[in-house]
């Protein structure tokens, strides 16, 4: 039996990397990614940041 946890983006075992876990509002479990690179690639490919903005008053 293995304790491997697959990255949601690339499928590699996150336990051999510096993993990042993401939990969306209301979700029960966290989604694993190998590192910020896989998370960033997922965000880019899915267009998850499209239409989002940060505003700085100044």
PDB file of C-alpha atoms in Angstrom:
ATOM      1  CA  UNK A   1       0.000   0.000   0.000  1.00  0.00           C
ATOM      2  CA  UNK A   2       1.263   3.467  -0.834  1.00  0.00           C
ATOM      3  CA  UNK A   3       0.598   6.849   0.715  1.00  0.00           C
ATOM      4  CA  UNK A   4       0.929   8.603  -2.647  1.00  0.00           C
ATOM      5  CA  UNK A   5      -1.349  11.556  -3.286  1.00  0.00           C
ATOM      6  CA  UNK A   6      -1.807  12.556  -6.931  1.00  0.00           C
ATOM      7  CA  UNK A   7      -1.483  16.164  -8.044  1.00  0.00           C
ATOM      8  CA  UNK A   8      -4.774  17.473  -9.428  1.00  0.00           C
ATOM      9  CA  UNK A   9      -2.887  19.067 -12.340  1.00  0.00           C
ATOM     10  CA  UNK A  10      -0.144  16.683 -13.473  1.00  0.00           C
ATOM     11  CA  UNK A  11      -0.904  13.457 -11.605  1.00  0.00           C
ATOM     12  CA  UNK A  12       2.527  13.193  -9.930  1.00  0.00           C
ATOM     13  CA  UNK A  13       2.856  12.154  -6.301  1.00  0.00           C
ATOM     14  CA  UNK A  14       2.720  15.393  -4.296  1.00  0.00           C
ATOM     15  CA  UNK A  15       4.381  13.804  -1.279  1.00  0.00           C
ATOM     16  CA  UNK A  16       7.772  13.942  -3.034  1.00  0.00           C
ATOM     17  CA  UNK A  17       7.413  17.687  -3.719  1.00  0.00           C
ATOM     18  CA  UNK A  18       6.584  20.813  -1.728  1.00  0.00           C
ATOM     19  CA  UNK A  19       2.796  20.441  -2.045  1.00  0.00           C
ATOM     20  CA  UNK A  20       0.132  23.119  -2.011  1.00  0.00           C
ATOM     21  CA  UNK A  21      -3.418  22.289  -0.944  1.00  0.00           C
ATOM     22  CA  UNK A  22      -6.347  24.422  -2.083  1.00  0.00           C
ATOM     23  CA  UNK A  23      -9.779  24.442  -0.515  1.00  0.00           C
ATOM     24  CA  UNK A  24     -12.635  26.348  -2.096  1.00  0.00           C
ATOM     25  CA  UNK A  25     -15.373  27.912  -0.011  1.00  0.00           C
ATOM     26  CA  UNK A  26     -17.778  25.266   1.184  1.00  0.00           C
ATOM     27  CA  UNK A  27     -15.710  22.288   0.035  1.00  0.00           C
ATOM     28  CA  UNK A  28     -14.987  19.452   2.415  1.00  0.00           C
ATOM     29  CA  UNK A  29     -11.518  18.482   1.238  1.00  0.00           C
ATOM     30  CA  UNK A  30      -8.446  20.205  -0.082  1.00  0.00           C
ATOM     31  CA  UNK A  31      -7.233  19.695  -3.654  1.00  0.00           C
ATOM     32  CA  UNK A  32      -3.517  18.771  -3.848  1.00  0.00           C
ATOM     33  CA  UNK A  33      -0.961  20.291  -6.253  1.00  0.00           C
ATOM     34  CA  UNK A  34       2.769  19.399  -6.434  1.00  0.00           C
ATOM     35  CA  UNK A  35       3.770  23.029  -5.929  1.00  0.00           C
ATOM     36  CA  UNK A  36       2.796  26.543  -6.912  1.00  0.00           C
ATOM     37  CA  UNK A  37       3.920  25.841 -10.491  1.00  0.00           C
ATOM     38  CA  UNK A  38       1.226  23.196 -11.015  1.00  0.00           C
ATOM     39  CA  UNK A  39      -1.359  25.369  -9.270  1.00  0.00           C
ATOM     40  CA  UNK A  40      -0.406  28.359 -11.434  1.00  0.00           C
ATOM     41  CA  UNK A  41      -0.560  26.288 -14.629  1.00  0.00           C
ATOM     42  CA  UNK A  42      -4.012  24.991 -13.649  1.00  0.00           C
ATOM     43  CA  UNK A  43      -5.259  28.537 -12.977  1.00  0.00           C
ATOM     44  CA  UNK A  44      -3.885  29.737 -16.327  1.00  0.00           C
ATOM     45  CA  UNK A  45      -5.261  26.838 -18.402  1.00  0.00           C
ATOM     46  CA  UNK A  46      -8.716  27.011 -16.826  1.00  0.00           C
ATOM     47  CA  UNK A  47      -8.913  30.806 -17.068  1.00  0.00           C
ATOM     48  CA  UNK A  48      -9.740  31.025 -13.379  1.00  0.00           C
ATOM     49  CA  UNK A  49      -8.270  34.507 -13.005  1.00  0.00           C
ATOM     50  CA  UNK A  50     -10.095  35.991 -16.011  1.00  0.00           C
ATOM     51  CA  UNK A  51     -12.316  38.844 -14.947  1.00  0.00           C
ATOM     52  CA  UNK A  52     -10.871  39.115 -11.460  1.00  0.00           C
ATOM     53  CA  UNK A  53      -9.289  42.321 -10.274  1.00  0.00           C
ATOM     54  CA  UNK A  54      -7.719  43.833  -7.245  1.00  0.00           C
ATOM     55  CA  UNK A  55      -8.347  47.489  -6.671  1.00  0.00           C
ATOM     56  CA  UNK A  56      -5.997  49.774  -4.874  1.00  0.00           C
ATOM     57  CA  UNK A  57      -7.379  53.115  -3.861  1.00  0.00           C
ATOM     58  CA  UNK A  58      -4.796  55.753  -3.998  1.00  0.00           C
TER      59      UNK A  58
END
